[in-house]
């Protein structure tokens, strides 16, 4: 037992001695660290401090003369102007790129250009894009016309009519009723000197185009159909200048301001040659072919044509493409009827060998923008419909246009209730 106790005492003494040495080493280390911290606060291996370098202009700014300061200010202003100009150029280039992409006519590319991709919303809430963006106005196309439009148009919209001496009487009735209806934004495109002077003498806004061989010949001596075909080429400049045009034939009586009744959500917004809801707005027409037996009935979609003598057209790429297509076809085949060509280009879909026009379209209310068939065949015989006041009435279905126009004024403006009674429904 004694030997065991001595051994334990000896081991305890050894452990105590080792612990003392460890404590001493820790204390010495702490003391050495404090000494180094005092004499080398940034550490032993810290890189030499980088001297502060001042910009030469900063150093010498206090010594610069007022002339030098002014020169620096001028340099700064010049740099700002150049920066602003560069931003404008970039913006213009981006807009041109956007229009170029849109002009390809591909729906997917157009959608990507107009906005970011989106997820489809809940059932019944999804609405597609309908309104194409307007083109960038280009006044270099026709500076003289641009100046006239800047004075005449309101909100970049105006009524435009083409006229030569052949329709002088109807033109006078046309602008007289426009003035009575309080419509200020209208313009007569004079196709000969006589009409130009006639408009000026009656305080009517007028524009005479620059001489153009071929076009001038049609304008001066052409009949209604020839002049009607000419308008598609003339209208192009209006759209390029960034203006929306309500194209009007001269055989139209204005009773209200049409700009108060437009939707402006489509490239083309036109009155219809239809005479009821089905023909004006479209219907499902069933074709019967008995020889087919069980499959004898074929469903077809039909709509009566848009009237090319009264339509609202916005300055968009599809609108300008429409005008180009129609003008090109009419120039290659002068015997074509402009209204037929206008509707074919507007409605025919793409199919093998043909790329259809990607244009949005809207049919106008047939009782507000009324054709003469609706008036003389239906409205004048209906007590309730006779109380309605149309926006315009287009005498497009009848040959004795001037007489019927005067009767329409008597009925709707002067209140003569029997003014329309003596005319036949049709042209006989």
Short mmCIF file of N, CA, C and O in Angstrom, two decimals, residues 209-257:
data_model
loop_
_atom_site.label_atom_id
_atom_site.label_comp_id
_atom_site.label_asym_id
_atom_site.label_seq_id
_atom_site.Cartn_x
_atom_site.Cartn_y
_atom_site.Cartn_z
N UNK A 209 -52.50 68.47 -105.34
CA UNK A 209 -51.30 67.68 -105.43
C UNK A 209 -50.35 68.26 -106.48
O UNK A 209 -50.76 68.94 -107.42
N UNK A 210 -49.06 67.96 -106.32
CA UNK A 210 -48.07 68.36 -107.31
C UNK A 210 -48.35 67.61 -108.62
O UNK A 210 -48.90 66.50 -108.61
N UNK A 211 -47.97 68.19 -109.76
CA UNK A 211 -48.24 67.55 -111.05
C UNK A 211 -47.71 66.12 -111.10
O UNK A 211 -46.60 65.83 -110.64
N UNK A 212 -48.52 65.23 -111.61
CA UNK A 212 -48.17 63.82 -111.69
C UNK A 212 -48.82 63.25 -112.95
O UNK A 212 -50.04 63.12 -113.03
N UNK A 213 -48.01 62.96 -113.95
CA UNK A 213 -48.55 62.45 -115.20
C UNK A 213 -49.29 61.14 -114.97
O UNK A 213 -48.88 60.32 -114.16
N UNK A 214 -50.33 60.93 -115.69
CA UNK A 214 -51.12 59.72 -115.53
C UNK A 214 -52.14 59.91 -114.44
O UNK A 214 -53.35 59.83 -114.67
N UNK A 215 -51.67 60.18 -113.22
CA UNK A 215 -52.57 60.43 -112.10
C UNK A 215 -53.39 61.68 -112.36
O UNK A 215 -54.60 61.72 -112.13
N UNK A 216 -52.74 62.74 -112.85
CA UNK A 216 -53.45 63.99 -113.14
C UNK A 216 -54.49 63.80 -114.24
O UNK A 216 -55.58 64.38 -114.19
N UNK A 217 -54.17 62.98 -115.22
CA UNK A 217 -55.12 62.74 -116.31
C UNK A 217 -56.39 62.10 -115.79
O UNK A 217 -57.51 62.46 -116.17
N UNK A 218 -56.23 61.14 -114.89
CA UNK A 218 -57.40 60.49 -114.28
C UNK A 218 -58.16 61.47 -113.42
O UNK A 218 -59.39 61.55 -113.45
N UNK A 219 -57.43 62.28 -112.65
CA UNK A 219 -58.07 63.21 -111.73
C UNK A 219 -58.88 64.28 -112.43
O UNK A 219 -59.95 64.67 -111.97
N UNK A 220 -58.38 64.78 -113.56
CA UNK A 220 -59.05 65.88 -114.24
C UNK A 220 -60.28 65.44 -115.03
O UNK A 220 -61.29 66.13 -115.08
N UNK A 221 -60.19 64.29 -115.68
CA UNK A 221 -61.27 63.90 -116.59
C UNK A 221 -61.96 62.60 -116.22
O UNK A 221 -62.94 62.22 -116.85
N UNK A 222 -61.48 61.90 -115.21
CA UNK A 222 -62.03 60.60 -114.87
C UNK A 222 -63.40 60.68 -114.23
O UNK A 222 -63.74 61.67 -113.58
N UNK A 223 -64.16 59.59 -114.41
CA UNK A 223 -65.47 59.51 -113.77
C UNK A 223 -65.35 59.05 -112.34
O UNK A 223 -64.26 58.98 -111.76
N UNK A 224 -66.51 58.69 -111.74
CA UNK A 224 -66.53 58.31 -110.33
C UNK A 224 -65.62 57.13 -110.02
O UNK A 224 -64.87 57.13 -109.04
N UNK A 225 -65.69 56.08 -110.85
CA UNK A 225 -64.91 54.88 -110.58
C UNK A 225 -63.41 55.14 -110.74
O UNK A 225 -62.60 54.63 -109.96
N UNK A 226 -63.03 55.93 -111.74
CA UNK A 226 -61.61 56.22 -111.95
C UNK A 226 -61.05 57.03 -110.78
O UNK A 226 -59.96 56.73 -110.28
N UNK A 227 -61.79 58.04 -110.36
CA UNK A 227 -61.36 58.85 -109.22
C UNK A 227 -61.34 58.02 -107.94
O UNK A 227 -60.44 58.15 -107.10
N UNK A 228 -62.31 57.11 -107.81
CA UNK A 228 -62.37 56.26 -106.63
C UNK A 228 -61.14 55.37 -106.52
O UNK A 228 -60.62 55.13 -105.43
N UNK A 229 -60.66 54.89 -107.66
CA UNK A 229 -59.46 54.07 -107.65
C UNK A 229 -58.21 54.88 -107.34
O UNK A 229 -57.25 54.37 -106.74
N UNK A 230 -58.20 56.15 -107.71
CA UNK A 230 -57.05 57.01 -107.49
C UNK A 230 -56.80 57.28 -106.00
O UNK A 230 -55.66 57.47 -105.58
N UNK A 231 -57.86 57.24 -105.21
CA UNK A 231 -57.74 57.65 -103.81
C UNK A 231 -56.79 56.75 -103.00
O UNK A 231 -56.16 57.21 -102.05
N UNK A 232 -56.65 55.48 -103.39
CA UNK A 232 -55.78 54.59 -102.62
C UNK A 232 -54.32 55.00 -102.75
O UNK A 232 -53.55 54.86 -101.80
N UNK A 233 -53.95 55.51 -103.91
CA UNK A 233 -52.58 55.99 -104.08
C UNK A 233 -52.37 57.32 -103.35
O UNK A 233 -51.33 57.54 -102.73
N UNK A 234 -53.37 58.19 -103.39
CA UNK A 234 -53.25 59.50 -102.75
C UNK A 234 -53.20 59.37 -101.22
O UNK A 234 -52.45 60.08 -100.54
N UNK A 235 -54.00 58.45 -100.68
CA UNK A 235 -54.09 58.31 -99.23
C UNK A 235 -52.78 57.87 -98.59
O UNK A 235 -52.56 58.10 -97.40
N UNK A 236 -51.94 57.21 -99.34
CA UNK A 236 -50.70 56.66 -98.77
C UNK A 236 -49.87 57.75 -98.09
O UNK A 236 -49.31 57.53 -97.01
N UNK A 237 -49.76 58.92 -98.72
CA UNK A 237 -48.97 60.00 -98.15
C UNK A 237 -49.53 60.47 -96.82
O UNK A 237 -48.78 60.79 -95.90
N UNK A 238 -50.86 60.51 -96.71
CA UNK A 238 -51.48 60.92 -95.44
C UNK A 238 -51.07 59.98 -94.31
O UNK A 238 -50.76 60.41 -93.20
N UNK A 239 -51.09 58.68 -94.60
CA UNK A 239 -50.74 57.70 -93.59
C UNK A 239 -49.25 57.76 -93.25
O UNK A 239 -48.86 57.63 -92.08
N UNK A 240 -48.41 57.95 -94.26
CA UNK A 240 -46.98 58.06 -94.01
C UNK A 240 -46.65 59.27 -93.12
O UNK A 240 -45.68 59.24 -92.36
N UNK A 241 -47.46 60.30 -93.21
CA UNK A 241 -47.26 61.49 -92.38
C UNK A 241 -47.82 61.30 -90.97
O UNK A 241 -47.70 62.19 -90.13
N UNK A 242 -48.43 60.13 -90.72
CA UNK A 242 -48.89 59.81 -89.37
C UNK A 242 -50.31 60.20 -89.06
O UNK A 242 -50.69 60.25 -87.89
N UNK A 243 -51.15 60.44 -90.09
CA UNK A 243 -52.53 60.89 -89.86
C UNK A 243 -53.53 59.77 -90.15
O UNK A 243 -53.37 59.01 -91.11
N UNK A 244 -54.55 59.68 -89.31
CA UNK A 244 -55.68 58.79 -89.56
C UNK A 244 -56.67 59.52 -90.45
O UNK A 244 -56.96 60.70 -90.23
N UNK A 245 -57.19 58.81 -91.45
CA UNK A 245 -58.05 59.44 -92.44
C UNK A 245 -59.42 58.78 -92.48
O UNK A 245 -59.52 57.55 -92.51
N UNK A 246 -60.46 59.60 -92.46
CA UNK A 246 -61.81 59.13 -92.73
C UNK A 246 -62.08 59.46 -94.18
O UNK A 246 -62.43 60.58 -94.53
N UNK A 247 -61.87 58.46 -95.04
CA UNK A 247 -62.01 58.66 -96.48
C UNK A 247 -63.48 58.76 -96.84
O UNK A 247 -64.29 57.93 -96.45
N UNK A 248 -63.84 59.76 -97.62
CA UNK A 248 -65.24 60.01 -97.95
C UNK A 248 -65.42 60.20 -99.44
O UNK A 248 -64.64 60.91 -100.09
N UNK A 249 -66.45 59.56 -99.99
CA UNK A 249 -66.90 59.92 -101.34
C UNK A 249 -67.69 61.22 -101.24
O UNK A 249 -68.09 61.66 -100.16
N UNK A 250 -67.96 61.83 -102.39
CA UNK A 250 -68.64 63.12 -102.41
C UNK A 250 -70.16 62.97 -102.28
O UNK A 250 -70.85 63.94 -101.93
N UNK A 251 -70.69 61.77 -102.54
CA UNK A 251 -72.15 61.56 -102.49
C UNK A 251 -72.62 61.15 -101.09
O UNK A 251 -73.42 60.24 -100.92
N UNK A 252 -72.12 61.86 -100.08
CA UNK A 252 -72.44 61.56 -98.68
C UNK A 252 -72.96 62.82 -98.00
O UNK A 252 -72.38 63.90 -98.14
N UNK A 253 -74.04 62.67 -97.24
CA UNK A 253 -74.60 63.76 -96.46
C UNK A 253 -74.20 63.57 -95.00
O UNK A 253 -74.46 62.51 -94.41
N UNK A 254 -73.57 64.58 -94.41
CA UNK A 254 -73.13 64.53 -93.01
C UNK A 254 -74.18 65.20 -92.13
O UNK A 254 -74.55 66.35 -92.35
N UNK A 255 -74.63 64.46 -91.10
CA UNK A 255 -75.63 64.98 -90.18
C UNK A 255 -75.09 65.16 -88.76
O UNK A 255 -75.63 65.92 -87.97
N UNK A 256 -74.02 64.40 -88.42
CA UNK A 256 -73.35 64.52 -87.13
C UNK A 256 -71.85 64.37 -87.36
O UNK A 256 -71.41 63.99 -88.44
N UNK A 257 -71.08 64.66 -86.31
CA UNK A 257 -69.63 64.52 -86.40
C UNK A 257 -69.25 63.04 -86.28
O UNK A 257 -69.43 62.43 -85.23
#
